[in-house]
XYZ file of C-alpha atoms in Angstrom:
187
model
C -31.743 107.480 189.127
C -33.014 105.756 191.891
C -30.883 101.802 193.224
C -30.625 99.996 196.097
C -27.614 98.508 197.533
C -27.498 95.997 200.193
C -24.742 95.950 202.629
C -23.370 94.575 205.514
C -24.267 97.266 208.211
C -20.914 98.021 209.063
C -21.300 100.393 205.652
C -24.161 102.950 206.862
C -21.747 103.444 210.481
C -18.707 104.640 207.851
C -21.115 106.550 206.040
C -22.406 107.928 209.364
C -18.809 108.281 210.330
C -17.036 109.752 207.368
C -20.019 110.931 205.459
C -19.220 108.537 202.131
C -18.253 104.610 201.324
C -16.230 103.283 198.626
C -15.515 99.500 198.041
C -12.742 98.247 200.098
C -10.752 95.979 197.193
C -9.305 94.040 199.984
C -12.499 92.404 200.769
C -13.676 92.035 197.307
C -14.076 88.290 195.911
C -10.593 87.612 194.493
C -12.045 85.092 192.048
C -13.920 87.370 190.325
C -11.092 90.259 190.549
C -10.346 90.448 186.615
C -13.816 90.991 186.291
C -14.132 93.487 188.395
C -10.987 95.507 186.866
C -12.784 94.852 183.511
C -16.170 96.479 184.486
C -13.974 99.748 185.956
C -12.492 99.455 182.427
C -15.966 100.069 180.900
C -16.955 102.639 183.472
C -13.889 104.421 182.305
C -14.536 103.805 178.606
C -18.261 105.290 179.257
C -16.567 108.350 181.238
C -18.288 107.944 184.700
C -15.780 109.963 186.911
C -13.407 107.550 188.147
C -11.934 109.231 191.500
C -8.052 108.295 191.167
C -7.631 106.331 194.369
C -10.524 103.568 193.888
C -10.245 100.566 191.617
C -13.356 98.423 192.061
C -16.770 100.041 192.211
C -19.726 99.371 194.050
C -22.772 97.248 193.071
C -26.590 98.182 193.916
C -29.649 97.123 191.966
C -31.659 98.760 189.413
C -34.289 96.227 188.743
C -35.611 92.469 190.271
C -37.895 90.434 188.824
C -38.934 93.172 186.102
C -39.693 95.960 188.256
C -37.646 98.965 189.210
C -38.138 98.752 192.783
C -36.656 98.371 196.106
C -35.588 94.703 196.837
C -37.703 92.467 198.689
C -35.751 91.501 201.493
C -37.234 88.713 202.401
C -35.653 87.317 199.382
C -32.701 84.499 200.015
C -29.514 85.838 198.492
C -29.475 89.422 199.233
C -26.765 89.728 201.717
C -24.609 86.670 204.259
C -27.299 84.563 205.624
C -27.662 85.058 209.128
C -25.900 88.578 208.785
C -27.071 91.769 210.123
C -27.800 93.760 206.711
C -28.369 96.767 205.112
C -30.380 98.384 202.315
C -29.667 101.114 201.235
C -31.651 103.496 198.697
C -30.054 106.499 197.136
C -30.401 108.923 194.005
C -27.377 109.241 191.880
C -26.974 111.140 188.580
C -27.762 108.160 185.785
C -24.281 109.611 183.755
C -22.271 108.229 186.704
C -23.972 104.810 186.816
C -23.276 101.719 184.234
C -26.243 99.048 183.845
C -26.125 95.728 182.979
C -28.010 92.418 182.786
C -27.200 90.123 185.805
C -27.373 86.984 184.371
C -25.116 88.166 181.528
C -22.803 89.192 184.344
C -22.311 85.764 185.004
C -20.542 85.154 181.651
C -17.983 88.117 182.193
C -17.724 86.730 185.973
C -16.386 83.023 185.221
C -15.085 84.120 181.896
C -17.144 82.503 179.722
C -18.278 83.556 175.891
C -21.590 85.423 176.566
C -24.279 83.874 174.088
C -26.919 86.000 173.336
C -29.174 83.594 171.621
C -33.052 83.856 171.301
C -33.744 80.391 170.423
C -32.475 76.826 171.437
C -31.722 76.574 167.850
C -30.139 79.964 167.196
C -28.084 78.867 170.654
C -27.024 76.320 169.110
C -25.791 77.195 165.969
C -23.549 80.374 167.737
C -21.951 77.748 170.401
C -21.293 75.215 166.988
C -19.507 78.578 166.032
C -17.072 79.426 168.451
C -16.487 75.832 169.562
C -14.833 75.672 165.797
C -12.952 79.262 166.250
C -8.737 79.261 167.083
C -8.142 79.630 170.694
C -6.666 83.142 170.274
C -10.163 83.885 168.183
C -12.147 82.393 171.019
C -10.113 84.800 173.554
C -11.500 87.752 171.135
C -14.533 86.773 170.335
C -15.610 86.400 174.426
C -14.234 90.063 174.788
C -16.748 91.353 172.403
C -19.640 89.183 173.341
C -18.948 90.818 176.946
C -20.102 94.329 175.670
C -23.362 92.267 175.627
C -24.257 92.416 178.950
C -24.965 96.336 178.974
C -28.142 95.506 176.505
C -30.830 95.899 179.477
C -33.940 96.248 177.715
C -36.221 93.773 178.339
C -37.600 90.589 176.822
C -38.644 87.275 177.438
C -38.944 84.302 175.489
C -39.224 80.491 176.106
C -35.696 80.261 175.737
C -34.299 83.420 177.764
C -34.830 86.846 179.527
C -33.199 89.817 179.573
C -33.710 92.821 181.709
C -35.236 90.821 184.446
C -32.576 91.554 186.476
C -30.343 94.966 186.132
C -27.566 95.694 187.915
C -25.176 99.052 188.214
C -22.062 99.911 188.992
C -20.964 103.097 190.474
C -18.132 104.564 192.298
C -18.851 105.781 195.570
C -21.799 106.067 198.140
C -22.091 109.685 199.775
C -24.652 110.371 203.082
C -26.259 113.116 200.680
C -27.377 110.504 197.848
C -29.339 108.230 200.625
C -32.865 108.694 200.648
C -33.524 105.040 202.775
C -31.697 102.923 204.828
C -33.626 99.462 205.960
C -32.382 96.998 208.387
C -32.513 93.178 208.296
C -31.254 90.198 209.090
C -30.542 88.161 205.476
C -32.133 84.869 204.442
């Protein structure tokens, strides 16, 4: 499978350097940590090798705006603004790589019930629902809604879209997967 991840460039010199890159956890988002551990969780549950001493994985896209492409980096939000970037493109075996919807991320990242809804009305009906549910139910009931976000395939309605945007997660970034590396500065 071909993705695209976009880095600061400091990651293609240790790639250069050492010949692979892994995520650093120390410079990972500590707000968003337990999801993080969660989505290693699901890696593991999936059985992508998991190489004993990393935790978090890395992040690269699959597909923007529909298409399964390389990112338009003219874009704003790939990268720090002002930053000296990277983008890097690279094969990896699809058995080692878990998918999912980026704008379902979001409910797994501030740890929110994921609502899968079609329609305003069908929306809703499911957040009259869980609004009603026990506390400890609501707790189980946003676990399972969270396996939600690995439904990529696409489709688009007035209400919402799926697929538009797919993300993946993987473990590790090795000099022999890259088949491009573009510089720029992001937006």
């Amino acid at each position: 499978m071909k993705l695209w991840t976009v880095q600061p460039v400091e990651v293609i010199n240790i790639i250069e350097k050492t010949g692979a890159f892994a995520c650093d956890e120390t410079k990972s988002d500590k707000d968003f940590r337990k999801a993080y551990e969660w989505i290693a969780k699901e890696m593991d549950k999936r059985q992508i090798t998991h190489p004993k001493d990393l935790t978090l994985p890395l992040w690269a896209w699959h597909t923007r705006d529909w298409k399964h492409k390389k990112p338009d980096l003219r874009n704003i939000g790939l990268g720090t603004p002002g930053e000296k970037s990277v983008c890097i493109e690279f094969e990896i075996d699809d058995l080692q790589v878990l998918l999912s919807d980026f704008f379902a991320w979001h409910s797994v990242l501030n740890g929110g019930f994921y609502n899968d809804s079609h329609t305003e009305a069908e929306w809703n009906e499911k957040d009259a629902w869980y609004e009603a549910l026990s506390g400890k139910q609501k707790g189980i009931e946003t676990l399972k809604s969270w396996q939600k976000v690995f439904d990529v395939n696409a489709f688009k309605n007035e209400f919402c879209q799926n697929g538009r945007y797919i993300q993946a997660t993987f473990w590790k970034l090795t000099k022999e997967m890259i088949t491009d590396v573009r510089y720029f500065t992001a937006r």
